[in-house]
Short mmCIF file of C-alpha atoms and ligand atoms in Angstrom, two decimals:
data_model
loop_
_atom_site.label_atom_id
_atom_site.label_comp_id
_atom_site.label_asym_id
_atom_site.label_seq_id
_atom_site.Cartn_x
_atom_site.Cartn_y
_atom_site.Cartn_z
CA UNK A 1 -59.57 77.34 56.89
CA UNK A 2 -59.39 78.93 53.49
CA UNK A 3 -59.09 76.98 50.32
CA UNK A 4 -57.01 78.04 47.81
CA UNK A 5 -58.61 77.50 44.70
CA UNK A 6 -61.00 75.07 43.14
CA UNK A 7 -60.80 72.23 40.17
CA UNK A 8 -63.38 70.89 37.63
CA UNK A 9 -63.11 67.04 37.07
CA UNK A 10 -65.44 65.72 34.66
CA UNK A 11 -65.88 61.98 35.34
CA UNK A 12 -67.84 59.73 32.10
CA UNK A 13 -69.45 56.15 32.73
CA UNK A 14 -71.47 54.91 30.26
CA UNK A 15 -71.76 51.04 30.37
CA UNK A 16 -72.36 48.63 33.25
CA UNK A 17 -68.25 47.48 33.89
CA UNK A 18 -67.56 51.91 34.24
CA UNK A 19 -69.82 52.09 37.30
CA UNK A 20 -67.77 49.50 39.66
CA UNK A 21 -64.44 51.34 38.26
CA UNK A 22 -65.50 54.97 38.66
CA UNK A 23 -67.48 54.70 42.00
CA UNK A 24 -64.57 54.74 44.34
CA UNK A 25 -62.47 57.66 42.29
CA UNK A 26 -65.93 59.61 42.44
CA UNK A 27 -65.76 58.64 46.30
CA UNK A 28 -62.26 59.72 46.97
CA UNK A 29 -62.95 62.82 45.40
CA UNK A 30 -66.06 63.61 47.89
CA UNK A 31 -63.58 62.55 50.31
CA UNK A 32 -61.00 64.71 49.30
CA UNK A 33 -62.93 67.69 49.58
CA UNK A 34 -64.72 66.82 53.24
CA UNK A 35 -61.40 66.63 54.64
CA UNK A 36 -60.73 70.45 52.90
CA UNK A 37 -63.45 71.61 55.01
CA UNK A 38 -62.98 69.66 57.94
CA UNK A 39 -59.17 69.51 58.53
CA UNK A 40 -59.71 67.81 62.03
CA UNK A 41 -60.87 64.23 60.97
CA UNK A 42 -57.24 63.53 59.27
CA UNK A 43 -55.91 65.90 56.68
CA UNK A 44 -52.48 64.09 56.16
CA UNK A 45 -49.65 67.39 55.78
CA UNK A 46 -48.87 67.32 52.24
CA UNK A 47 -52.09 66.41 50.76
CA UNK A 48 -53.38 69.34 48.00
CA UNK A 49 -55.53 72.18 49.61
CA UNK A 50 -57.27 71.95 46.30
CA UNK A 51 -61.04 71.53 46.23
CA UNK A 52 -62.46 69.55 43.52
CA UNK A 53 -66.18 70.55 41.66
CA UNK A 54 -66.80 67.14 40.23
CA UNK A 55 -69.12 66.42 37.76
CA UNK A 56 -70.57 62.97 36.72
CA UNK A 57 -71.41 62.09 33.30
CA UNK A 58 -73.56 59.05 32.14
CA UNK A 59 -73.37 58.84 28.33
CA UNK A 60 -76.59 56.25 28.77
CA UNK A 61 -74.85 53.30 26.84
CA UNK A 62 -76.49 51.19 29.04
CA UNK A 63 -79.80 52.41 30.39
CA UNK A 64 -81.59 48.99 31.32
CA UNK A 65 -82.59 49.14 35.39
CA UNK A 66 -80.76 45.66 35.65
CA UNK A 67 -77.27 47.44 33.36
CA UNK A 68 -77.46 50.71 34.60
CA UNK A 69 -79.40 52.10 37.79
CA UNK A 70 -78.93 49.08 40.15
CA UNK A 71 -75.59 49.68 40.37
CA UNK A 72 -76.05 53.63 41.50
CA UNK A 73 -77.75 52.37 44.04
CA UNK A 74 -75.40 49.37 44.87
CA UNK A 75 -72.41 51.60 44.47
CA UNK A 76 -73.15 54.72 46.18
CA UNK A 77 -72.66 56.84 43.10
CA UNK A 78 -74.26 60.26 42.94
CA UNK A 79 -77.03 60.98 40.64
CA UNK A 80 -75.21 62.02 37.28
CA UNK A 81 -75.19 65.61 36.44
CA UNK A 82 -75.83 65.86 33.04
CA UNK A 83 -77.36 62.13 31.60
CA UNK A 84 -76.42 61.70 27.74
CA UNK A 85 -79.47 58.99 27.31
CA UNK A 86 -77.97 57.86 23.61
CA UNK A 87 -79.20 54.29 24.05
CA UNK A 88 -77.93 51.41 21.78
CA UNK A 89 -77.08 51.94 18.23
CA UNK A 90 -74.07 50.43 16.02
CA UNK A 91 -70.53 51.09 17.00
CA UNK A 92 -70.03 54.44 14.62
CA UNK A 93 -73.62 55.22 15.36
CA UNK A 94 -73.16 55.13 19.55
CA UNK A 95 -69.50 56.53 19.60
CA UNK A 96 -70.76 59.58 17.33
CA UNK A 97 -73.83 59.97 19.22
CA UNK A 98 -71.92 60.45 22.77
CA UNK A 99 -69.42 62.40 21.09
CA UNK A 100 -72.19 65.09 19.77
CA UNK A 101 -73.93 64.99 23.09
CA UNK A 102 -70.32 64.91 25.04
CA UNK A 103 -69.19 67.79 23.60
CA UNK A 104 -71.80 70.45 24.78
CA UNK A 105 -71.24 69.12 28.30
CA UNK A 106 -67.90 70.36 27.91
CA UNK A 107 -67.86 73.07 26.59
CA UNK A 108 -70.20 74.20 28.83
CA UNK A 109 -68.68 72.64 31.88
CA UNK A 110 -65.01 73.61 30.71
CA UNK A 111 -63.90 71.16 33.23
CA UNK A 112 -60.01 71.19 34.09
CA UNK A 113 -59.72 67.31 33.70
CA UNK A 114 -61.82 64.62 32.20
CA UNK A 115 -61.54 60.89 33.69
CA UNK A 116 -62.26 58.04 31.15
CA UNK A 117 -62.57 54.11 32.42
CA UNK A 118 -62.28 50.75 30.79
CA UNK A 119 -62.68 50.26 27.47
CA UNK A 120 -66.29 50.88 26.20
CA UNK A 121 -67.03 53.35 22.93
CA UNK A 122 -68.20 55.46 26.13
CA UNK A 123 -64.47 55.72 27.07
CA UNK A 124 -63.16 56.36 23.37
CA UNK A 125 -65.49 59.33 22.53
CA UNK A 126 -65.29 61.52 25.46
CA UNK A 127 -61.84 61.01 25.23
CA UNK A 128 -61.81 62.01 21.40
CA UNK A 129 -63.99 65.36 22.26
CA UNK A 130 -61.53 66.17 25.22
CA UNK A 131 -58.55 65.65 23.25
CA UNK A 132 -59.75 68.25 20.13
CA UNK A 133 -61.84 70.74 21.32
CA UNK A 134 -60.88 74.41 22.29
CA UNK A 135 -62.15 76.50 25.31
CA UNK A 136 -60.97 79.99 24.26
CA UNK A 137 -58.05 79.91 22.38
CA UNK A 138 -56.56 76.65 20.53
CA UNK A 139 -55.05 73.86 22.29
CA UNK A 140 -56.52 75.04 25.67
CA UNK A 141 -58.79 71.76 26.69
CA UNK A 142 -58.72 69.51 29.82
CA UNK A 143 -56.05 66.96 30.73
CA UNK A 144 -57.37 63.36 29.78
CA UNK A 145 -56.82 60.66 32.43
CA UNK A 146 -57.52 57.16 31.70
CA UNK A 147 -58.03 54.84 34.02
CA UNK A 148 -57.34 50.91 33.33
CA UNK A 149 -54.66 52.05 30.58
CA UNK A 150 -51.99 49.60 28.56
CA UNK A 151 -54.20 46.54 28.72
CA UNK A 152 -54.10 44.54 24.85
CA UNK A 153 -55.48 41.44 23.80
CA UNK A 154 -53.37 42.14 20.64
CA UNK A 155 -56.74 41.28 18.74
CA UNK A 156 -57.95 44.09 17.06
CA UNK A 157 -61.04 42.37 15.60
CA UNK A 158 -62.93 43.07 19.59
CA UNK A 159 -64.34 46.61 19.51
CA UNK A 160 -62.43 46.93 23.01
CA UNK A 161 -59.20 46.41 21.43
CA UNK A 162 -59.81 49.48 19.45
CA UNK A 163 -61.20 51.63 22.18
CA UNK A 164 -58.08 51.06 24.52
CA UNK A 165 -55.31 51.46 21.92
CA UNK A 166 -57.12 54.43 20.99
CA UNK A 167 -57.88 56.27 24.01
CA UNK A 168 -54.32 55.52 25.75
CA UNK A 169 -52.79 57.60 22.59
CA UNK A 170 -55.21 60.52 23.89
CA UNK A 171 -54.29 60.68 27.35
CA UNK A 172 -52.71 62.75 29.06
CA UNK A 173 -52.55 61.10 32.35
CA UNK A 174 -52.40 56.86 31.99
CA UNK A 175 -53.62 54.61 35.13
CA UNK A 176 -52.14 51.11 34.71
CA UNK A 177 -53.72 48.43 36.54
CA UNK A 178 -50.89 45.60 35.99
CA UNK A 179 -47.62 44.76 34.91
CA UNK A 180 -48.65 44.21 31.79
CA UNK A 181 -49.98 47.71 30.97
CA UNK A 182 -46.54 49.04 31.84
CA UNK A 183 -44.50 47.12 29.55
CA UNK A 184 -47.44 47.21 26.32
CA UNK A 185 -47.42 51.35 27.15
CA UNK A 186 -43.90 51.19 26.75
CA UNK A 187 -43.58 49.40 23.84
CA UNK A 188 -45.60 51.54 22.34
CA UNK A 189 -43.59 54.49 23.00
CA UNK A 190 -45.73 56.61 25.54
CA UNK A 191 -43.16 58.59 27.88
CA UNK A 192 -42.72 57.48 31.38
CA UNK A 193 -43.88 60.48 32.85
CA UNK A 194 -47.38 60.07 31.57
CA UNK A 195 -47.85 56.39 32.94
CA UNK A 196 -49.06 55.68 36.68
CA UNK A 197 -48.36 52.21 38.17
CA UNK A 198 -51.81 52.66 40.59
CA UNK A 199 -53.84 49.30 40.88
CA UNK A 200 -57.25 48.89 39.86
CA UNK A 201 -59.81 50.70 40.75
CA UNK A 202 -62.32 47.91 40.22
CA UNK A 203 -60.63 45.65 43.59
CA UNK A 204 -61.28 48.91 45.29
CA UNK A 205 -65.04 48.49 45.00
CA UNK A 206 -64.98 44.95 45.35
CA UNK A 207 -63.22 45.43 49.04
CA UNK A 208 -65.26 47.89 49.77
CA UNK A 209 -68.49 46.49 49.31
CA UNK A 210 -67.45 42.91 50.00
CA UNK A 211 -68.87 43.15 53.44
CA UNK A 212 -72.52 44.28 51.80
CA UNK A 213 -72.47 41.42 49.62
CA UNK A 214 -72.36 38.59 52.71
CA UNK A 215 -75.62 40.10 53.57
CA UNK A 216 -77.65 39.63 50.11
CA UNK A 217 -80.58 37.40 50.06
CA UNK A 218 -79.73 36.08 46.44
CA UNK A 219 -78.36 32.84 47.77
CA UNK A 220 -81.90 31.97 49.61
CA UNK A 221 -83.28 33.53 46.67
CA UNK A 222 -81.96 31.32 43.85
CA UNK A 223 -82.23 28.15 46.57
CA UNK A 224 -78.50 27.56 46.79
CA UNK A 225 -78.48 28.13 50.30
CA UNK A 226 -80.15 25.95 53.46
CA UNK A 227 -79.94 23.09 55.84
CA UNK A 228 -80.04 20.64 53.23
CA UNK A 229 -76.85 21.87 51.79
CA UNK A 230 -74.83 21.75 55.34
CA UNK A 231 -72.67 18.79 55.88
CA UNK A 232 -68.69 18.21 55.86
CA UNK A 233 -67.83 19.87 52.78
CA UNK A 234 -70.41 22.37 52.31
CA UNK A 235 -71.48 25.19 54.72
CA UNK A 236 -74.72 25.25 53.86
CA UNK A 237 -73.99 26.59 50.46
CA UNK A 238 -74.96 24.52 47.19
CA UNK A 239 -71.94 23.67 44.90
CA UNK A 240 -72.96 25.51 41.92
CA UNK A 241 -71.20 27.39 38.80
CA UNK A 242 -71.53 30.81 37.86
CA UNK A 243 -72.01 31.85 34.23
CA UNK A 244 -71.86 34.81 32.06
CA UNK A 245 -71.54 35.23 28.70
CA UNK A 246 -72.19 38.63 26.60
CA UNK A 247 -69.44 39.04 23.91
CA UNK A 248 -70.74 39.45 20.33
CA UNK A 249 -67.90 37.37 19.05
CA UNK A 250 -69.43 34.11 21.49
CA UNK A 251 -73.31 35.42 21.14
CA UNK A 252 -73.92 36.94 17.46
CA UNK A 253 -73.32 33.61 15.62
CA UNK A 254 -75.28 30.87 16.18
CA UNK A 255 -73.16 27.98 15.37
CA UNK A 256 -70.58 29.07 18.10
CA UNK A 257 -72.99 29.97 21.21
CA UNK A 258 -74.09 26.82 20.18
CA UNK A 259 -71.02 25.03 20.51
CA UNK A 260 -69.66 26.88 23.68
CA UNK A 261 -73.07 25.79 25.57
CA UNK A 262 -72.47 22.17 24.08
CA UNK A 263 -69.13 22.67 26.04
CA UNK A 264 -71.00 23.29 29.69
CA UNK A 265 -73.16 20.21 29.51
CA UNK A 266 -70.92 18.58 31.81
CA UNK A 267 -70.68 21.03 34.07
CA UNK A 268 -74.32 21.37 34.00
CA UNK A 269 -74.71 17.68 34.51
CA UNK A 270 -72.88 18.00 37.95
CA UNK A 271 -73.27 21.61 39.25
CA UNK A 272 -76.33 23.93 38.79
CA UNK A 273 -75.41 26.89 36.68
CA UNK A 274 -76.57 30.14 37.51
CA UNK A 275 -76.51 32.28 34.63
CA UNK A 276 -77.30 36.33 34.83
CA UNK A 277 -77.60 36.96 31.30
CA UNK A 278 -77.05 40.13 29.21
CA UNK A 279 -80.17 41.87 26.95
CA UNK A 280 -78.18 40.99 24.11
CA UNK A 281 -77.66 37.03 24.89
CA UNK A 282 -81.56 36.82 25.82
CA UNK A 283 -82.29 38.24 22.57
CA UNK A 284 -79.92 35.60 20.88
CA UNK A 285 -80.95 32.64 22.78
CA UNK A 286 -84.45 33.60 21.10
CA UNK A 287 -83.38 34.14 17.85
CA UNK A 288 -81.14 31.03 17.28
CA UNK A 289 -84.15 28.68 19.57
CA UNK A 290 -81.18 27.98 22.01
CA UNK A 291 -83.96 27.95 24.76
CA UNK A 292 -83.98 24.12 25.40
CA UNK A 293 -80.45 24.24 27.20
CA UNK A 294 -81.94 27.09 29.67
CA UNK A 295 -84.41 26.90 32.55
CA UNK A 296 -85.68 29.77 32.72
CA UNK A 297 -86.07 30.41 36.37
CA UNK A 298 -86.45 34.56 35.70
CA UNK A 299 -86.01 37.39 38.71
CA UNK A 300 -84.74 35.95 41.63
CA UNK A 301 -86.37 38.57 43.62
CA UNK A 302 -87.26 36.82 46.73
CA UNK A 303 -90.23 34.24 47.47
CA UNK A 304 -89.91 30.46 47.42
CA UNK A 305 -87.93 29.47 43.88
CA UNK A 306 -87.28 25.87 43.23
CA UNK A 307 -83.50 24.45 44.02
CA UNK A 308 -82.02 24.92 40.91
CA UNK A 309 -80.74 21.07 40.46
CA UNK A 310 -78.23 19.73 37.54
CA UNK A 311 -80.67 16.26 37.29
CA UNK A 312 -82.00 18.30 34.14
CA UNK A 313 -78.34 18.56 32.78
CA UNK A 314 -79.92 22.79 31.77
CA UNK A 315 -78.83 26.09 33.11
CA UNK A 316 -80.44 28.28 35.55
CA UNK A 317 -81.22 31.53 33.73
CA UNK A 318 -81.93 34.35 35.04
CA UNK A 319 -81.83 38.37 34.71
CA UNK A 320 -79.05 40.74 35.09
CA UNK A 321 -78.16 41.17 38.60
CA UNK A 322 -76.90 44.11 40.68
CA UNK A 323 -73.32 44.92 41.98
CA UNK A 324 -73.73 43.58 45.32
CA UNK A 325 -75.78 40.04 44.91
CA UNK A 326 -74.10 39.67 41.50
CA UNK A 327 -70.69 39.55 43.61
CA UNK A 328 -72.17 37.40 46.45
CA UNK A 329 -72.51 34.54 43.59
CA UNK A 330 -69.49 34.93 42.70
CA UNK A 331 -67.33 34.54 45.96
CA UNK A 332 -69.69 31.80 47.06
CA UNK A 333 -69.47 29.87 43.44
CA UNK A 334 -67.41 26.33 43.07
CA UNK A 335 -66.30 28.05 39.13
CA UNK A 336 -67.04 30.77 37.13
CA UNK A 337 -67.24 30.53 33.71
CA UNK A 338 -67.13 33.90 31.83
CA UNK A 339 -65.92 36.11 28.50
CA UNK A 340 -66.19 39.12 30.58
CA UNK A 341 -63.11 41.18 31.65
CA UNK A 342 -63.69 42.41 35.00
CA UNK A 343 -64.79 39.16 36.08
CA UNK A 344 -61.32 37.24 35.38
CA UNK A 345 -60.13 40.41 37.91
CA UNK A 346 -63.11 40.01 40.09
CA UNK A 347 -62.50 35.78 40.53
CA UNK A 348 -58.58 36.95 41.02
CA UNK A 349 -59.38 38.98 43.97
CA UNK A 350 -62.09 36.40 45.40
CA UNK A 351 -59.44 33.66 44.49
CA UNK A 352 -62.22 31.95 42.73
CA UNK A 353 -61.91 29.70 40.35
CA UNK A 354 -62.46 30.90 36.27
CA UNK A 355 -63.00 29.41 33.64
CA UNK A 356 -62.78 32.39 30.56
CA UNK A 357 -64.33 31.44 26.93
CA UNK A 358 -61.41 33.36 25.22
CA UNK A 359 -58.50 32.99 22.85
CA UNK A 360 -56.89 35.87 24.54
CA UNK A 361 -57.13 38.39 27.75
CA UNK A 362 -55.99 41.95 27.84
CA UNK A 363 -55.77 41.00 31.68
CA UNK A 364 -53.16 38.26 31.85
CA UNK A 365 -51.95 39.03 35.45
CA UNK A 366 -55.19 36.92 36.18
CA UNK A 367 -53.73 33.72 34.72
CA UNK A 368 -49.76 33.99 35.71
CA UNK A 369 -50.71 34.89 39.25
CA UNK A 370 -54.79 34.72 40.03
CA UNK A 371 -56.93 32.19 39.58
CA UNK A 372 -58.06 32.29 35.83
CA UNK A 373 -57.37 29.96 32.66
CA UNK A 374 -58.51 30.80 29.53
CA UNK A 375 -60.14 27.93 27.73
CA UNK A 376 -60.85 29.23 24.02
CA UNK A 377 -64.16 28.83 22.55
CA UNK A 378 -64.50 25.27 21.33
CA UNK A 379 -66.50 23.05 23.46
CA UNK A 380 -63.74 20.52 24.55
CA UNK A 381 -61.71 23.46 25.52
CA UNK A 382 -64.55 24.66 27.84
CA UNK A 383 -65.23 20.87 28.93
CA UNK A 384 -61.63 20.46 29.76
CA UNK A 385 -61.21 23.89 31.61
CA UNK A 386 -64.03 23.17 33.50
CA UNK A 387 -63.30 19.82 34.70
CA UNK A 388 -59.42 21.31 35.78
CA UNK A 389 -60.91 24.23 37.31
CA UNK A 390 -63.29 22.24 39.25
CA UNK A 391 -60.35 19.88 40.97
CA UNK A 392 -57.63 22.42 40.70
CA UNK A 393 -56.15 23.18 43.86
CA UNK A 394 -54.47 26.64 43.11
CA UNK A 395 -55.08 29.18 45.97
CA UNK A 396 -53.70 32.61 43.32
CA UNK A 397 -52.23 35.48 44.78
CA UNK A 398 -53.40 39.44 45.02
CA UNK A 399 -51.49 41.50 41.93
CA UNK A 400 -49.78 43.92 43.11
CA UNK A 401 -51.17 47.36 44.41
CA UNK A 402 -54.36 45.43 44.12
CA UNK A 403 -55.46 46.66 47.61
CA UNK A 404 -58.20 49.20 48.13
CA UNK A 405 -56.44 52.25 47.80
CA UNK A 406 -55.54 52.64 43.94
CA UNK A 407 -58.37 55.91 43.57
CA UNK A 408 -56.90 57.72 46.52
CA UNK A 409 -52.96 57.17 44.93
CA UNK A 410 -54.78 58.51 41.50
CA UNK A 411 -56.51 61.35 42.90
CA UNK A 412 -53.03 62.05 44.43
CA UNK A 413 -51.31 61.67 40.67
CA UNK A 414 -54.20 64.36 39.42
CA UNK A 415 -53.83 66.80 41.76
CA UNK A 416 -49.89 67.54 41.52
CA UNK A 417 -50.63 67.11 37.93
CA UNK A 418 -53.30 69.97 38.00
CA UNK A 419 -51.08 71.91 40.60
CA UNK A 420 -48.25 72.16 37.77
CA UNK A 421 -50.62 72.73 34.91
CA UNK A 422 -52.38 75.99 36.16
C1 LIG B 501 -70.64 46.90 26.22
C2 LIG B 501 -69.14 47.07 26.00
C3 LIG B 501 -68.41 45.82 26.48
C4 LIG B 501 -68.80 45.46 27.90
C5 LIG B 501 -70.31 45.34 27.98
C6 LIG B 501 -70.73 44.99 29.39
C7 LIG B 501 -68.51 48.40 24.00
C8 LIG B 501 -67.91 48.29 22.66
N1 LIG B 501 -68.82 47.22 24.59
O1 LIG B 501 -71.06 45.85 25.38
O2 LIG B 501 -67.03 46.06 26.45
O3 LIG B 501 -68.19 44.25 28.26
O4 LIG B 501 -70.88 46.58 27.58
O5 LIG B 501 -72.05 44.84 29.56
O6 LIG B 501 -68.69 49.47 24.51
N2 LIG B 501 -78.83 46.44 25.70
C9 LIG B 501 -80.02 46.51 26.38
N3 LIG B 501 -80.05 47.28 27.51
C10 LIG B 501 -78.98 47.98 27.96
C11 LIG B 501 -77.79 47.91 27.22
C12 LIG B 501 -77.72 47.14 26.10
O7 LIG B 501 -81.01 45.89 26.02
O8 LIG B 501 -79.07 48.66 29.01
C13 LIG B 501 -78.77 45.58 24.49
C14 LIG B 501 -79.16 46.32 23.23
O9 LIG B 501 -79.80 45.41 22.41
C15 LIG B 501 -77.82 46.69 22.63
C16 LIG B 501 -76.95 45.52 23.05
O10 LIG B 501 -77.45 45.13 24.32
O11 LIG B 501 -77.89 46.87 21.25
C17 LIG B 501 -75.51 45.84 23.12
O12 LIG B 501 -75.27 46.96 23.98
P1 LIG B 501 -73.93 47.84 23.76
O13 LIG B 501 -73.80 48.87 24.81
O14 LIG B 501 -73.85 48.27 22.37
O15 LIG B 501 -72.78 46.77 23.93
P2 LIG B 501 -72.58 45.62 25.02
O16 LIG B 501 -72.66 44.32 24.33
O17 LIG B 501 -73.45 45.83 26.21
#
């Protein structure tokens, strides 16, 4: 069979939440192109006869093992083909550094469409070099798709904020994960034609690898699972709570960390807490001498580890964790208690219980219909969520489109769209 012509898609991750939301679009695009070759295991009529050269770019915003390379492995994801290694620096310093770096990968790579995810200063500054640089003549630069588009906390003192209202009024091409998206894009005055009701991309990988994550060893590992945990309520699984906490606006300042792990003393008082934590909260809980509500019970890499027990009322902390075992603790968790975004999606999906330590969530699909409640930052408001989670009997629902197939329906969106551009 002949193909017709070929496409460049660049596709940027930079920080550990891009890997989980870029993986399966990277995989649908591999897909896309076996069936090109080999029509006979199902080339649906109507699909583009377009190959795709993809590219992968990691800006190296996060470059840790534990934030980075564990989840290539977990995920499947190609080696990158060009790796930007700019490393941690402030916001301006980190967004211009990618952008410098970014820009020679395009213009040598003149790719035909650039794929942004999320909302990291990864996202914003390859998006920014797309949108104003200049193959040959002026004007002529790649489409920009974005991927997670419309979501607002409406609080434009998180970095995020910034990065998402930013890089939607780039794109080209706008992938809206919820409801919500679709009315803030809107309201802002983007054009219908450029937004794309597709589901999220992150659900994809979490179906997908679901069935990898019942096999991990990090239950044994961290001693939450055994015959001493078997009887009528629990299937051999420890009731325990699930913790992670990374924002700069909970971790820089000492006198509210403090307060929000005041807050989890009762939950630590009746459920071990596991709690994976970032390279920036480590280096806080050091600087601030936080270390006396922490056991520090370190890489749960196999070998006999004590039971992690609440009778010392302290959390169980340990380091980062990988895609798959990090999501095994979370589907087998009683609560999770979190500031991330993906993981109020994540707990949706599981129909696990969250508790977030938020004002506000650019993701509120996850409280009207999953499984989430935001609890604010104060430590009664984390007691109290806690305690509600932990009896609350509220099953949540999938969001819509939220199914496993929202990379295939957005490779489908990019290649008409690159059919009509060229
Ligand atoms: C970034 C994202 C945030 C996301 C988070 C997930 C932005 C503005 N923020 O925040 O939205 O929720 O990733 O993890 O893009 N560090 C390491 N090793 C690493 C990476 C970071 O030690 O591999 C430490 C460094 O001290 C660094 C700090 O963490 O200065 C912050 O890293 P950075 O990428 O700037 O922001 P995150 O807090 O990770």
């Amino acid at each position: 069979m002949t193909i017709a012509r070929k496409v460049k898609i660049i596709t940027v991750v930079g920080a550990r939440p891009n890997f989980m939301k870029a993986a399966p679009i990277i995989a649908a695009i591999r897909n896309h192109n076996e069936l090109l070759v080999r029509p006979s295991i199902g080339m649906h009529s109507g699909r583009s006869q377009t190959a795709i050269e993809s590219v992968l770019v990691h800006t190296g915003q996060h470059y840790d093992e534990a934030m980075s390379d564990l989840f290539f492995s977990d995920l499947n994801i190609p080696k990158p083909d060009a790796h930007l290694g700019v490393g941690s620096g402030s916001h301006a310093a980190q967004t211009a550094e990618v952008m410098k770096r970014f820009e020679e990968v395009l213009l040598r790579e003149r790719a035909d469409l650039l794929i942004v995810v999320g909302d990291v200063n990864s996202t914003l500054a390859c998006a920014l070099v797309a949108a104003k640089i200049s193959y040959d003549t002026p004007g002529a630069r790649p489409l920009i798709a974005h991927v997670e588009a419309g979501l607002r906390s409406f609080d434009r003192s998180m970095p995020e904020e910034i990065n998402r209202i930013l890089t939607d009024n780039l794109a080209d091409l706008l992938f809206v994960s919820e409801e919500s998206g679709l009315h803030n894009l809107r309201q802002e005055g983007v054009p219908d034609h450029k937004i794309h009701f597709v589901g999220n991309t992150m659900i994809d990988s979490l179906l997908a690898f679901r069935h990898k994550a019942h096999q991990s060893p990090i239950l044994q590992n961290l001693g939450l699972e055994g015959d001493i945990f078997r009887n009528e309520s629990h299937n051999g699984v420890a009731p325990y709570a699930l913790l992670t906490l990374h924002r700069p606006s909970n971790v820089d300042q000492g006198e509210g960390f403090t307060s929000i792990l005041e807050g989890l003393k009762d939950l630590a008082g009746s459920h071990p807490i596991i709690f994976p934590a970032h390279p920036r909260t480590q280096k806080k809980i050091v600087e601030f001498g936080l270390g006396h509500f922490f056991i520090h019970q370190n890489r749960p890499d196999g070998g006999s580890k004590p039971t992690p027990t609440c009778a010392s009322g302290r959390i169980s902390l340990i380091d980062p964790l990988g895609y798959i075992d990090f999501l095994c603790l979370m589907e087998h968790a009683a609560v999770v208690v979190t500031d991330s975004g993906g993981i109020q999606e994540e707990t949706t999906a599981l129909k696990v219980p969250c508790v977030t330590v938020r004002d506000n969530t650019e993701r509120p699909i996850t409280v009207k219909v999953g499984t989430n409640v935001l609890a604010g930052t104060t430590a009664e408001g984390i007691r109290q969520a806690a305690r509600q989670q932990l009896e609350s009997k509220i099953q949540g629902a999938m969001p819509e489109a939220w199914d496993g197939k929202c990379a295939q329906r957005i490779l489908d969106v990019i290649c008409r769209e690159l059919g009509r551009e060229r």
